[in-house]
Amino acid sequence: MTHLGDEELVELYYGEGTSAADAHLHACRECSAHYAEAKRSLDAIGPVAVPHKSADYGDRVWENLRPRLIPYRKETSGWRGWANWRALAMLTGCALVLSAVFLGGRYWERITTKRPDVASNPQATQRVVLVVLTDHLDRTERLLVQLEHANSPDRTENAQLQSEARELLASNRLYRASASNADDPALAGALDRLEGVLAEIANDPNLSAADIERVRRDMNTKGILFEIRVLRARNSDQESGLRTAKGATI
Amino acid sequence: MRESDHSIVRAVLAGDKEAYGALVRAHSATVFRVAFRIVGNEADAEEIVQEAFLRGYQRLESYQERSSFGTWIYRIAVNCALNRISRPGIEAEYRHGEESDPEEKTVQVPATDADPERVLLSKEISVAQDTAMRRLTATEKSAFVLRHLEDRSTSEIAEVLDIAPNAAKQAVFRAVQKLRRELAPLRRNA
């Protein structure tokens, strides 16, 4: 039989022992003796005499305590409410300031930044015209070179030449009209003669090697090619001159 | 009483500071008693009463109505007392209790017997008990006071001291062992 330990005896003394321990205590003389000894020693630790406090002790405690207490909600919620309003007002103010700064910046940028106005700048306009015209002259030069060397009975090759001539014919009319308006007789005259050649080739329904030979001969395509080359060179010079002028400006 | 305490707590939280006075008046004596039993000094116990009710007021929003206000403030008071006797200076004072003036710190057990010899023995037992109690650690002493003098169960002690039930049981047991050892010579003389 296992006897009860001190811890179990203490638990029994304070009424927290198990029923098994309690049963053993009643059955075992040795454990009963130990328990009696433990009980005597614990009973001897008598209740500590607590100093008597008068009936008004609670009142005195309260009187001492009351000045140190801050009322709930009235003051607390008021402060919280005020703090919340202040925080909200500050946030709104910050948001408004940021919006104003942003919009002001956008407006300032719009009124101060000048966009490059090509149309109102004659130098720039002229440069664009020269670039486009040079491109047109390049294409016509290639077509005239092909025309000079075209001697093939192959209708497919002639059809390509004819297709290119049609495209160039439409733009050539515009450049010729512009050159006439711009009072540039050299360019206008050359484009006029070129237009004739292009029209002959573009409008021939059955363009053959013989037709091409006739155009070359009758319309002096070699001379037109020379003129185009001169004009192209002139354009290139003018273009580079404009670039230098722009560089000088900078 | 419990419902009354709960309604008072709600009134206090609604801004009626004066209502707290009713709770202070109702529970001051209980709080003083447990504080005194732990610290063993009337002045300290009174300070603990003030401190406990002040802390209770400040933490009133965390009070949950599952338990009674009395239990809640009791727990705060025990913790205040535990903190008080856990301070290094106080601990040292308790540990060297023999060197301090016994009249000042000792709890007097009222003598029911007019026999001078019995009175002397009673006083000797009281001083020895007080000395033995001072040698306990703060947790042991609090646990023992709650168990032996306040008649609290192990689970209640554990809850009040915020420790595990087994730790509370062990603290009580260690305190009992120490006290029995300290008081054994006196028992033999008696």
mmCIF file of C-alpha atoms in Angstrom, chain B residues 6-175:
data_model
loop_
_atom_site.group_PDB
_atom_site.id
_atom_site.type_symbol
_atom_site.label_atom_id
_atom_site.label_comp_id
_atom_site.label_asym_id
_atom_site.label_seq_id
_atom_site.Cartn_x
_atom_site.Cartn_y
_atom_site.Cartn_z
ATOM 1 C CA HIS B 6 -22.576 46.161 -12.859
ATOM 2 C CA SER B 7 -25.030 49.024 -13.188
ATOM 3 C CA ILE B 8 -22.728 51.237 -11.141
ATOM 4 C CA VAL B 9 -19.817 50.350 -13.435
ATOM 5 C CA ARG B 10 -21.921 51.287 -16.456
ATOM 6 C CA ALA B 11 -22.860 54.586 -14.814
ATOM 7 C CA VAL B 12 -19.189 55.350 -14.119
ATOM 8 C CA LEU B 13 -18.252 54.582 -17.703
ATOM 9 C CA ALA B 14 -21.083 56.846 -18.837
ATOM 10 C CA GLY B 15 -19.367 59.715 -17.062
ATOM 11 C CA ASP B 16 -20.771 59.545 -13.546
ATOM 12 C CA LYS B 17 -17.540 59.618 -11.581
ATOM 13 C CA GLU B 18 -19.341 59.930 -8.261
ATOM 14 C CA ALA B 19 -20.979 56.525 -8.731
ATOM 15 C CA TYR B 20 -17.578 54.896 -8.263
ATOM 16 C CA GLY B 21 -17.770 55.990 -4.625
ATOM 17 C CA ALA B 22 -20.412 53.339 -3.967
ATOM 18 C CA LEU B 23 -18.062 50.601 -5.232
ATOM 19 C CA VAL B 24 -15.201 51.939 -3.139
ATOM 20 C CA ARG B 25 -17.362 52.036 -0.019
ATOM 21 C CA ALA B 26 -18.698 48.519 -0.611
ATOM 22 C CA HIS B 27 -15.362 46.804 -1.211
ATOM 23 C CA SER B 28 -12.780 48.815 0.763
ATOM 24 C CA ALA B 29 -12.876 46.591 3.829
ATOM 25 C CA THR B 30 -12.355 43.370 1.849
ATOM 26 C CA VAL B 31 -9.541 44.897 -0.165
ATOM 27 C CA PHE B 32 -7.890 46.240 2.987
ATOM 28 C CA ARG B 33 -8.134 42.839 4.690
ATOM 29 C CA VAL B 34 -6.386 40.890 1.942
ATOM 30 C CA ALA B 35 -3.829 43.635 1.421
ATOM 31 C CA PHE B 36 -2.990 43.648 5.117
ATOM 32 C CA ARG B 37 -2.725 39.868 5.264
ATOM 33 C CA ILE B 38 -0.216 39.897 2.433
ATOM 34 C CA VAL B 39 1.935 42.901 3.351
ATOM 35 C CA GLY B 40 1.426 42.648 7.126
ATOM 36 C CA ASN B 41 1.527 46.409 7.576
ATOM 37 C CA GLU B 42 -1.454 48.710 8.076
ATOM 38 C CA ALA B 43 0.004 51.777 6.348
ATOM 39 C CA ASP B 44 1.106 49.762 3.325
ATOM 40 C CA ALA B 45 -2.264 48.029 3.191
ATOM 41 C CA GLU B 46 -4.062 51.378 3.144
ATOM 42 C CA GLU B 47 -1.857 52.552 0.305
ATOM 43 C CA ILE B 48 -2.618 49.361 -1.576
ATOM 44 C CA VAL B 49 -6.346 49.988 -1.126
ATOM 45 C CA GLN B 50 -5.974 53.426 -2.725
ATOM 46 C CA GLU B 51 -3.778 52.070 -5.493
ATOM 47 C CA ALA B 52 -6.113 49.160 -6.243
ATOM 48 C CA PHE B 53 -9.200 51.360 -6.554
ATOM 49 C CA LEU B 54 -7.308 53.898 -8.650
ATOM 50 C CA ARG B 55 -6.061 51.182 -11.014
ATOM 51 C CA GLY B 56 -9.536 49.690 -11.065
ATOM 52 C CA TYR B 57 -11.003 53.028 -12.123
ATOM 53 C CA GLN B 58 -8.397 53.527 -14.814
ATOM 54 C CA ARG B 59 -8.974 50.036 -16.215
ATOM 55 C CA LEU B 60 -12.729 50.029 -15.774
ATOM 56 C CA GLU B 61 -13.265 49.828 -19.532
ATOM 57 C CA SER B 62 -11.506 46.441 -19.537
ATOM 58 C CA TYR B 63 -13.741 45.121 -16.750
ATOM 59 C CA GLN B 64 -15.981 42.354 -18.058
ATOM 60 C CA GLU B 65 -19.254 41.636 -16.395
ATOM 61 C CA ARG B 66 -18.640 37.896 -16.368
ATOM 62 C CA SER B 67 -17.138 38.234 -12.890
ATOM 63 C CA SER B 68 -18.254 40.367 -9.998
ATOM 64 C CA PHE B 69 -16.634 43.717 -9.408
ATOM 65 C CA GLY B 70 -15.611 42.463 -5.947
ATOM 66 C CA THR B 71 -13.599 39.585 -7.415
ATOM 67 C CA TRP B 72 -12.086 41.864 -10.014
ATOM 68 C CA ILE B 73 -10.922 44.542 -7.568
ATOM 69 C CA TYR B 74 -9.756 41.813 -5.139
ATOM 70 C CA ARG B 75 -7.514 40.462 -7.863
ATOM 71 C CA ILE B 76 -6.099 43.914 -8.557
ATOM 72 C CA ALA B 77 -5.455 44.435 -4.845
ATOM 73 C CA VAL B 78 -3.628 41.110 -4.501
ATOM 74 C CA ASN B 79 -1.417 42.015 -7.441
ATOM 75 C CA CYS B 80 -0.694 45.436 -5.947
ATOM 76 C CA ALA B 81 0.241 43.746 -2.674
ATOM 77 C CA LEU B 82 2.341 41.169 -4.482
ATOM 78 C CA ASN B 83 4.183 43.936 -6.296
ATOM 79 C CA ARG B 84 4.726 45.723 -3.029
ATOM 80 C CA ILE B 85 6.343 42.767 -1.263
ATOM 81 C CA SER B 86 8.268 41.806 -4.406
ATOM 82 C CA ARG B 87 10.245 45.056 -4.412
ATOM 83 C CA PRO B 88 13.897 44.350 -3.625
ATOM 84 C CA GLY B 89 13.989 46.654 -0.589
ATOM 85 C CA ILE B 90 10.827 45.270 0.868
ATOM 86 C CA GLU B 91 11.950 41.716 0.142
ATOM 87 C CA ALA B 92 15.187 42.318 1.971
ATOM 88 C CA GLU B 93 13.286 43.804 4.870
ATOM 89 C CA TYR B 94 11.096 40.758 5.021
ATOM 90 C CA ARG B 95 14.013 38.386 4.757
ATOM 91 C CA HIS B 96 15.746 40.089 7.679
ATOM 92 C CA GLY B 97 12.607 40.343 9.701
ATOM 93 C CA GLU B 98 14.345 39.202 12.843
ATOM 94 C CA GLU B 99 16.448 42.350 12.898
ATOM 95 C CA SER B 100 13.537 44.747 12.666
ATOM 96 C CA ASP B 101 11.352 45.774 15.543
ATOM 97 C CA PRO B 102 8.909 42.944 16.077
ATOM 98 C CA GLU B 103 6.417 45.232 17.770
ATOM 99 C CA GLU B 104 6.135 47.341 14.650
ATOM 100 C CA LYS B 105 5.636 44.595 12.107
ATOM 101 C CA THR B 106 4.213 41.720 14.028
ATOM 102 C CA VAL B 107 0.605 40.710 13.927
ATOM 103 C CA GLN B 108 -0.708 40.427 17.401
ATOM 104 C CA VAL B 109 -2.810 37.420 18.229
ATOM 105 C CA PRO B 110 -5.213 38.437 20.949
ATOM 106 C CA ALA B 111 -4.665 36.377 24.050
ATOM 107 C CA THR B 112 -7.762 34.808 25.449
ATOM 108 C CA ASP B 113 -5.982 33.418 28.453
ATOM 109 C CA ALA B 114 -4.988 35.711 31.273
ATOM 110 C CA ASP B 115 -2.171 33.366 32.339
ATOM 111 C CA PRO B 116 1.108 35.360 31.901
ATOM 112 C CA GLU B 117 2.929 32.234 30.756
ATOM 113 C CA ARG B 118 0.306 31.593 28.059
ATOM 114 C CA VAL B 119 0.383 35.220 27.030
ATOM 115 C CA LEU B 120 4.148 35.061 26.623
ATOM 116 C CA LEU B 121 3.928 31.837 24.595
ATOM 117 C CA SER B 122 1.199 33.289 22.429
ATOM 118 C CA LYS B 123 3.350 36.314 21.723
ATOM 119 C CA GLU B 124 6.345 34.117 20.951
ATOM 120 C CA ILE B 125 4.293 32.045 18.512
ATOM 121 C CA SER B 126 2.985 35.166 16.861
ATOM 122 C CA VAL B 127 6.480 36.589 16.379
ATOM 123 C CA ALA B 128 7.764 33.273 15.031
ATOM 124 C CA GLN B 129 4.854 32.993 12.635
ATOM 125 C CA ASP B 130 5.435 36.502 11.418
ATOM 126 C CA THR B 131 9.127 35.819 10.937
ATOM 127 C CA ALA B 132 8.393 32.598 9.082
ATOM 128 C CA MET B 133 5.915 34.360 6.832
ATOM 129 C CA ARG B 134 8.541 36.976 5.951
ATOM 130 C CA ARG B 135 10.866 34.250 4.768
ATOM 131 C CA LEU B 136 8.427 33.109 2.121
ATOM 132 C CA THR B 137 8.739 34.399 -1.392
ATOM 133 C CA ALA B 138 6.140 36.910 -2.562
ATOM 134 C CA THR B 139 4.245 34.301 -4.571
ATOM 135 C CA GLU B 140 4.416 31.708 -1.791
ATOM 136 C CA LYS B 141 3.181 34.182 0.748
ATOM 137 C CA SER B 142 0.347 35.459 -1.463
ATOM 138 C CA ALA B 143 -0.695 31.922 -2.355
ATOM 139 C CA PHE B 144 -0.605 30.822 1.277
ATOM 140 C CA VAL B 145 -2.569 33.862 2.481
ATOM 141 C CA LEU B 146 -5.205 33.283 -0.179
ATOM 142 C CA ARG B 147 -5.404 29.576 0.614
ATOM 143 C CA HIS B 148 -5.042 29.513 4.401
ATOM 144 C CA LEU B 149 -6.482 32.827 5.478
ATOM 145 C CA GLU B 150 -8.789 33.880 2.647
ATOM 146 C CA ASP B 151 -10.027 30.334 2.021
ATOM 147 C CA ARG B 152 -9.663 30.612 -1.753
ATOM 148 C CA SER B 153 -9.524 27.483 -3.895
ATOM 149 C CA THR B 154 -6.480 26.548 -5.966
ATOM 150 C CA SER B 155 -8.173 27.648 -9.180
ATOM 151 C CA GLU B 156 -9.098 31.006 -7.653
ATOM 152 C CA ILE B 157 -5.528 31.507 -6.437
ATOM 153 C CA ALA B 158 -4.240 30.663 -9.886
ATOM 154 C CA GLU B 159 -6.604 33.169 -11.456
ATOM 155 C CA VAL B 160 -5.817 35.940 -8.979
ATOM 156 C CA LEU B 161 -2.044 35.460 -9.235
ATOM 157 C CA ASP B 162 -2.256 34.808 -12.984
ATOM 158 C CA ILE B 163 -0.367 31.512 -12.750
ATOM 159 C CA ALA B 164 -1.195 27.915 -13.668
ATOM 160 C CA PRO B 165 -3.306 25.943 -11.143
ATOM 161 C CA ASN B 166 -0.483 23.468 -10.558
ATOM 162 C CA ALA B 167 1.932 26.330 -9.920
ATOM 163 C CA ALA B 168 -0.540 27.769 -7.409
ATOM 164 C CA LYS B 169 -0.845 24.401 -5.661
ATOM 165 C CA GLN B 170 2.952 24.045 -5.523
ATOM 166 C CA ALA B 171 3.333 27.571 -4.150
ATOM 167 C CA VAL B 172 0.904 26.773 -1.330
ATOM 168 C CA PHE B 173 2.642 23.486 -0.620
ATOM 169 C CA ARG B 174 6.104 25.057 -0.494
ATOM 170 C CA ALA B 175 4.805 27.746 1.867
#
